[in-house]
Coordinates of C-alpha atoms in Angstrom, one line a residue:
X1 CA -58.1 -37.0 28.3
X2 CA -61.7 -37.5 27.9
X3 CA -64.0 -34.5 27.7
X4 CA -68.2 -34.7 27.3
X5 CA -69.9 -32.0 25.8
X6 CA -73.4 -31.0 26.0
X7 CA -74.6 -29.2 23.1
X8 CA -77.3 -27.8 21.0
X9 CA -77.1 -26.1 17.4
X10 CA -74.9 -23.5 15.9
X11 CA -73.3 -21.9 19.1
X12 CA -72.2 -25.1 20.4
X13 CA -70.8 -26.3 17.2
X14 CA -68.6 -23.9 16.8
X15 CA -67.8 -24.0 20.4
X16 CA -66.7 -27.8 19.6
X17 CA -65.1 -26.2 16.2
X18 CA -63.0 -24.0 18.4
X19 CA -62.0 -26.7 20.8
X20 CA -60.4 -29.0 18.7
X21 CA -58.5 -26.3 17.3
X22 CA -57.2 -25.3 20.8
X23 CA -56.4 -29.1 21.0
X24 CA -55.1 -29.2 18.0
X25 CA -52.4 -26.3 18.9
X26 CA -51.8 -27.6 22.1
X27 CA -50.2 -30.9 20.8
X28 CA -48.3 -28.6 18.3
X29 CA -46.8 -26.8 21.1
X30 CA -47.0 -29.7 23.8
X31 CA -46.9 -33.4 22.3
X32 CA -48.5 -36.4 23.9
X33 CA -48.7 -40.0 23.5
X34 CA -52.2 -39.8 25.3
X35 CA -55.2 -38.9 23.0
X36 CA -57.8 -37.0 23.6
X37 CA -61.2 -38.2 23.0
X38 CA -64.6 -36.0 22.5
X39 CA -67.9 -37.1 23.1
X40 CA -70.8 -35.1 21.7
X41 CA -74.2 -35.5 23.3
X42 CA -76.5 -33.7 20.7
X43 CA -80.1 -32.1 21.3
X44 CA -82.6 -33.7 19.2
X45 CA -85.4 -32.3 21.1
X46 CA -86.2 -29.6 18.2
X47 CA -86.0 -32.8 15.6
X48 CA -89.1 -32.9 13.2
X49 CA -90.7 -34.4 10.5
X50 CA -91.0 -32.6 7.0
X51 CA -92.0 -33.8 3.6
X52 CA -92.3 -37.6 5.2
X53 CA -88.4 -36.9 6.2
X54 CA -87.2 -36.9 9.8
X55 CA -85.0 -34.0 10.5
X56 CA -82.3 -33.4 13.1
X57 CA -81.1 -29.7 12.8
X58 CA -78.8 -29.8 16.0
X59 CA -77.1 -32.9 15.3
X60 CA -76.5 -31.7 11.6
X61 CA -75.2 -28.5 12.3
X62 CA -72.4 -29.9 14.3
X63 CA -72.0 -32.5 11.3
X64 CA -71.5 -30.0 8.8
X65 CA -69.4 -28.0 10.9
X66 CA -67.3 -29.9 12.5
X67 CA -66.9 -31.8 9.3
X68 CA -66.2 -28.6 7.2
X69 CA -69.4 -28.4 5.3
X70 CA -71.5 -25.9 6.9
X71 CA -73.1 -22.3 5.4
X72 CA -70.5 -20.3 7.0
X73 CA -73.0 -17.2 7.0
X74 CA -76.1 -18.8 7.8
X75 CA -74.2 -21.4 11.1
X76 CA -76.6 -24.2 9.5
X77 CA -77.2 -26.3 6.6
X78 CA -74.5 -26.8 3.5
X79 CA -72.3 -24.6 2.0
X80 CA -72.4 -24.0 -2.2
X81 CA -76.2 -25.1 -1.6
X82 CA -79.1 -25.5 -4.5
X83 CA -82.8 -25.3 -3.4
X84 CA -84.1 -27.4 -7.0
X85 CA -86.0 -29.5 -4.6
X86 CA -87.5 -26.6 -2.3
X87 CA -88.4 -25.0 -5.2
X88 CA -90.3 -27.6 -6.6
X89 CA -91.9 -28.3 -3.6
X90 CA -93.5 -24.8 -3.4
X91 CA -94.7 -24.8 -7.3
X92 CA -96.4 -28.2 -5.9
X93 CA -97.9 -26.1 -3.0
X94 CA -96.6 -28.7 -1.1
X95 CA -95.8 -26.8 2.9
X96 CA -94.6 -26.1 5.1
X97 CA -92.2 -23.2 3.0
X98 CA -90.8 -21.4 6.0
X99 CA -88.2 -24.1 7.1
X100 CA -85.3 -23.6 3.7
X101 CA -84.0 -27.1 3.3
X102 CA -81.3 -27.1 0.6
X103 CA -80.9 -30.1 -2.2
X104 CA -77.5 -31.8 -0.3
X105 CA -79.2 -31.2 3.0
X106 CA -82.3 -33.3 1.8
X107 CA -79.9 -35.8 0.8
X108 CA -79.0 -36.2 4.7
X109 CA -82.2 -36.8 5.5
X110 CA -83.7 -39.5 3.2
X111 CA -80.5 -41.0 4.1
X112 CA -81.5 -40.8 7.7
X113 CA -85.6 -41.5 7.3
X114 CA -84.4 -44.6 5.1
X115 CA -82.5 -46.4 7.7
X116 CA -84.7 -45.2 10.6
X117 CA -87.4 -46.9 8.7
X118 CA -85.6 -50.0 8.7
X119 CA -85.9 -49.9 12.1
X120 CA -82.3 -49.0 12.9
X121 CA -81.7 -46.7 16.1
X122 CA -81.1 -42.7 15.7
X123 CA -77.6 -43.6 17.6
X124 CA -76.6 -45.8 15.1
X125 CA -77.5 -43.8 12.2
X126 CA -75.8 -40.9 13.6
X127 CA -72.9 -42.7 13.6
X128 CA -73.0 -43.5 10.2
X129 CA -73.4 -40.0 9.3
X130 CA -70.3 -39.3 11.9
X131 CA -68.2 -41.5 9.5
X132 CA -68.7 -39.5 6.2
X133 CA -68.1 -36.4 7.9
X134 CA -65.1 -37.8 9.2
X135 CA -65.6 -37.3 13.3
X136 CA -63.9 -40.4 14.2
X137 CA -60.5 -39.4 12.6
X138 CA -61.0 -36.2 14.7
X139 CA -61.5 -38.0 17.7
X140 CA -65.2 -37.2 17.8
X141 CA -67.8 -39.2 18.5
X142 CA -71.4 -37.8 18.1
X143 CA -74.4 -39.0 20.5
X144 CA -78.0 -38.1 20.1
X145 CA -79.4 -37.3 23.4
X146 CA -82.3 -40.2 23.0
X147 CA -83.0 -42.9 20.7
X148 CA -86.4 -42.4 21.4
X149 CA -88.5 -40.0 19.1
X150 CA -88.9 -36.4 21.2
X151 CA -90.5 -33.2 19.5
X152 CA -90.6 -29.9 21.4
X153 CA -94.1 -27.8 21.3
X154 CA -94.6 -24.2 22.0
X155 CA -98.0 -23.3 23.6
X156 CA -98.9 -19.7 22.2
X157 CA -101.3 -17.1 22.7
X158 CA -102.7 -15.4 19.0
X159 CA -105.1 -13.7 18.5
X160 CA -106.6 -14.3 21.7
X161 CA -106.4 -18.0 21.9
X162 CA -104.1 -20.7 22.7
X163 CA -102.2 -23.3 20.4
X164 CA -99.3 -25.8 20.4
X165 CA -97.3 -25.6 17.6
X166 CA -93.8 -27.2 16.6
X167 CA -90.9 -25.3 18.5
X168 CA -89.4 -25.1 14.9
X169 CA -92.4 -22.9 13.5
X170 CA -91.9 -20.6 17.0
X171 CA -88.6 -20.6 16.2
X172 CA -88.2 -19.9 12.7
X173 CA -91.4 -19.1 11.0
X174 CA -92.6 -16.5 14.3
X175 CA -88.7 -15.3 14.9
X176 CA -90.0 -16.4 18.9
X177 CA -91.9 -12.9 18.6
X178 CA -95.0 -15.0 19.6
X179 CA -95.8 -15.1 23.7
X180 CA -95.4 -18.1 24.9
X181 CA -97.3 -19.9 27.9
X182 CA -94.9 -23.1 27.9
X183 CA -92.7 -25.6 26.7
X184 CA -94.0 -28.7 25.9
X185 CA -91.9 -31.5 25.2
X186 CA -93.7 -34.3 23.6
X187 CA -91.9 -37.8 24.4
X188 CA -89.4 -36.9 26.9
X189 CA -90.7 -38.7 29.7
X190 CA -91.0 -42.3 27.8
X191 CA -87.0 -41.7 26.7
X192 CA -84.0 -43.5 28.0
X193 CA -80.8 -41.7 26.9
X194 CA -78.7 -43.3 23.8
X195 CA -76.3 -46.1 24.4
X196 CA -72.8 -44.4 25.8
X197 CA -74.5 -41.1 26.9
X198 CA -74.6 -41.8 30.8
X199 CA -71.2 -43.3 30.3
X200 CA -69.5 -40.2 28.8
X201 CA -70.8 -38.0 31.9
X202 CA -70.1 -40.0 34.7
X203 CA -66.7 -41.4 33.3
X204 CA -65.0 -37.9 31.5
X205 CA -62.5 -36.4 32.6
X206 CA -63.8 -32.8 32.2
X207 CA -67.9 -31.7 31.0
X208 CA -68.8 -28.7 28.9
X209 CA -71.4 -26.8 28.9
X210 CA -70.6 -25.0 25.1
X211 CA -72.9 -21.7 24.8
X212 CA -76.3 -23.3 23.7
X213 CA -79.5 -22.4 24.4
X214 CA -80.3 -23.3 28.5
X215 CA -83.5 -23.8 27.4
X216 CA -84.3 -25.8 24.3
X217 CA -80.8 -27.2 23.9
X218 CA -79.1 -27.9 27.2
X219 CA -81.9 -27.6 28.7
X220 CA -83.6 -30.4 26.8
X221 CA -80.8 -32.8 27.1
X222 CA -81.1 -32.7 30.8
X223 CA -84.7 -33.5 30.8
X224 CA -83.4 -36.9 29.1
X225 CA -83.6 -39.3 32.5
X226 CA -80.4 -40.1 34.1
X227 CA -78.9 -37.2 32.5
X228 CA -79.3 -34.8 35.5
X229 CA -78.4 -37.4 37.8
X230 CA -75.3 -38.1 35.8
X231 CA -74.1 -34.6 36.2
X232 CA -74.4 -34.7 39.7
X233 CA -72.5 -37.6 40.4
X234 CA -69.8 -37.3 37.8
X235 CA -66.5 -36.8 39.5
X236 CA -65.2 -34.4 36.0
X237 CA -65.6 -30.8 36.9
X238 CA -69.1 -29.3 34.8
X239 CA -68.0 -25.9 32.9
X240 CA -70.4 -24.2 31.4
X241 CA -70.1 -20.9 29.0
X242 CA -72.8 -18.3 29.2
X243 CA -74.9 -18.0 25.8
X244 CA -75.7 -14.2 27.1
X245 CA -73.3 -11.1 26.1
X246 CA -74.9 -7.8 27.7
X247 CA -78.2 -9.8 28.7
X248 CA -78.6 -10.9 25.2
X249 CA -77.7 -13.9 23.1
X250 CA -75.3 -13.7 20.7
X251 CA -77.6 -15.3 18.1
X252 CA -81.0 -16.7 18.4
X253 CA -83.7 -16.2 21.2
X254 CA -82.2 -17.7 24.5
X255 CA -83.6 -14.7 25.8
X256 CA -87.4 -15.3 25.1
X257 CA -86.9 -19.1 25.8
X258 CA -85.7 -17.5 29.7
X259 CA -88.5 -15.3 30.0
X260 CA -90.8 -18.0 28.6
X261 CA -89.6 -20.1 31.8
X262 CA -89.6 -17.1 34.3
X263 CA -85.9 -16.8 34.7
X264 CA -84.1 -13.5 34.6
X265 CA -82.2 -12.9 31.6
X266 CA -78.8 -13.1 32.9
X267 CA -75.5 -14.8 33.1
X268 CA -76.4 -15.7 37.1
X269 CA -79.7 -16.5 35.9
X270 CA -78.7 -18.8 33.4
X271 CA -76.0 -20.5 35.9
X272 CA -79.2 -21.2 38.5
X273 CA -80.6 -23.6 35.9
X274 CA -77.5 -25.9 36.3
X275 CA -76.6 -24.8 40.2
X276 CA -76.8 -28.8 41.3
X277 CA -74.3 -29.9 39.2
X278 CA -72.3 -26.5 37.9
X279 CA -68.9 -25.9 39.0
X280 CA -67.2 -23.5 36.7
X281 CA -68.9 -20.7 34.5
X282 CA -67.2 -18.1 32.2
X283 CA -69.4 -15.0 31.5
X284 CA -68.8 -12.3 29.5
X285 CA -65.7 -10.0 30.4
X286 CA -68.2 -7.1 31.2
X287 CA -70.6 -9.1 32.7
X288 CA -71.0 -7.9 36.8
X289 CA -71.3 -11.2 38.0
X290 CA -68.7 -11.6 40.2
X291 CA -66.0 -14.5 40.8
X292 CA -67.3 -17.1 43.2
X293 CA -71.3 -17.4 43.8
X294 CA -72.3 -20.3 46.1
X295 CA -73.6 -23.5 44.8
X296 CA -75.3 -26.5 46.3
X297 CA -72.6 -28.4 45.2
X298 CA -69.4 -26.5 45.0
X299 CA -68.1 -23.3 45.1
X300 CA -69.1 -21.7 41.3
X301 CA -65.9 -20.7 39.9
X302 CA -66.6 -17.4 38.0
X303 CA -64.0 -16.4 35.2
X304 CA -64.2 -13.3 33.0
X305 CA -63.3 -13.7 29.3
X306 CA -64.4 -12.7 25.9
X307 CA -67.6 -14.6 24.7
X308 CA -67.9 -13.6 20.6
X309 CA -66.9 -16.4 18.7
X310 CA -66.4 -13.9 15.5
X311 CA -63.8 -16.6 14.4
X312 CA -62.1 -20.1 14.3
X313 CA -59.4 -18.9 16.4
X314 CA -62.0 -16.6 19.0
X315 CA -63.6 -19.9 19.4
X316 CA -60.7 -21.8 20.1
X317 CA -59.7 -19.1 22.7
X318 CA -62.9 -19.3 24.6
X319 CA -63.2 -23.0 24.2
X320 CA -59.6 -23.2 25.6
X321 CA -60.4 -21.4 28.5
X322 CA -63.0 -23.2 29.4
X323 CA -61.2 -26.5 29.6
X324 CA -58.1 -25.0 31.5
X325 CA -60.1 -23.9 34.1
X326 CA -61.8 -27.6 33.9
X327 CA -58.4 -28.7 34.2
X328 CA -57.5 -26.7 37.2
X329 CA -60.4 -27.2 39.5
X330 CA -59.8 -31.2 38.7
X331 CA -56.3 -30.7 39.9
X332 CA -57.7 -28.3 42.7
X333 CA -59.5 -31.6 43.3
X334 CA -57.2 -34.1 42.9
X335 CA -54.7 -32.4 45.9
X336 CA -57.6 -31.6 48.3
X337 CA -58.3 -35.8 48.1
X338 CA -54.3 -36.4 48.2
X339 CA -53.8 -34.0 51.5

């Protein structure tokens, strides 16, 4: 079985966390010869450069999680961290001090600005970093989005005036509380996607949509050309997972990114940005959007089930649902073409 996943920081990588736990019970209870394989295509549009370094905060989160190192509180960065290096930083005045980078998590990216500086593709150096985290022998394999260099500007109003600044400062230094007149993603009409991405779409078996951000995350990675169009003409069934419980994310601010880009914050809302190419969408068991909505391509399946992923094994729950009901509208597929 070969399932694509689309994904952006810490909600899909503990989406991906709890999926191959659910695969990993399922061969417990249900043993096969066939092997499942997981592609990753990671959102490097909210990449950027600090201290001369080039950071990559979605595709390290799912590093570190998927390969057990993550900050279990925080969703991001390494676990028993130090900050010697931050804090030396700051006595230097050096800025910006608002993004925390830990001592290990500075390792990652010299590691990463080294061999990019030798002129050595982001997909190829992810993979590197894939192999000390130890994705392959989980049957993971990590794409960036782009090879190409993309950066993702917020243009704000303070104070009166308007001003781009990195998403990352909207993000993290501003909490998103700053209003927003666009999204301007610097780069992302120049870029081609990585080597394998188109591949993985158009040749899986199922595509998930894990709860990321619609806008800055998923939303990012189908700007990347050929990436919409891949989703459209993939034969896999697209499931996506709502990032919304009660009309607000569970973490973060998917919910000023939507109202940055005039969509209503809602479940159905959120399933209109991927209405060409969505077939299946779970929602929140309280949500009141109802089982089948039309869809220019399909019918939109609509299932009801618990979003929270409070835990390994809630994660693997919601991750598993999401592929069996991938799994059943491919068989609903398969015996519409064989009658």
């Amino acid at each position: 079985m070969r399932i694509t996943a689309l994904a952006g920081g810490v909600g899909g990588a503990r989406f991906l966390r709890g999926l191959l736990r659910h695969l990993e019970h399922r061969s417990a209870t249900a043993p096969s010869d066939a092997p499942t394989r997981i592609t990753v295509v990671g959102n490097t549009g909210d990449d950027i450069t600090l201290f001369g370094l080039r950071v990559c905060p979605d595709i390290d989160t799912i590093l570190y999680t998927l390969g057990g190192g993550v900050h279990e509180g925080q969703g991001w960065g390494r676990a028993d961290e130090t900050r010697s290096v931050a804090d030396e930083l700051a006595a230097l005045g050096a800025t910006p001090q608002w993004f925390t980078l830990g001592d290990k998590d500075f390792a990652t990216h010299v590691y990463r600005s080294q061999l990019l500086g030798r002129g050595m593709p982001l997909s190829e150096v992810v993979a590197r970093l894939s192999s000390r985290w130890g994705l392959p022998e989980l049957g993971v394999t990590l794409l960036p989005m782009t090879d190409t260099p993309v950066e993702t500007h917020v243009v704000v109003e303070e104070d009166g005036e308007q001003r781009a600044i990195h998403f990352q400062e909207w993000w993290v230094r501003h909490q998103a509380a700053l209003p927003v007149d666009r999204f301007v993603v610097a780069g992302l009409d120049q870029a081609t996607a990585a080597p394998g991405v188109l591949e993985a779409i158009r040749e899986a078996d199922v595509v998930l949509l894990p709860p990321s951000n619609p806008v800055v995350s998923i939303g990012i990675i189908l700007g990347v050309p050929g990436v919409r169009d891949a989703l459209r003409g993939t034969r896999a069934p697209v499931v996506g997972v709502s990032p919304l419980v009660g009309g607000r994310p569970v973490r973060g601010h998917a919910d000023a990114c939507l109202r940055a880009i005039g969509v209503e914050e809602t479940s159905a809302g959120v399933a209109g940005l991927y209405e060409d190419f969505l077939d299946g969408w779970l929602v929140d068991e309280h949500d009141p959007m109802q089982g089948r909505r039309p869809s220019t391509r399909s019918r939109l399946e609509v299932e009801h089930r618990p979003l929270l992923m409070s835990s390994v094994d809630a994660a693997a729950d919601l991750a598993g649902a999401a592929l069996d009901l991938g799994l059943r509208l491919r068989a609903d597929r398969a015996g519409r073409v064989t009658a």
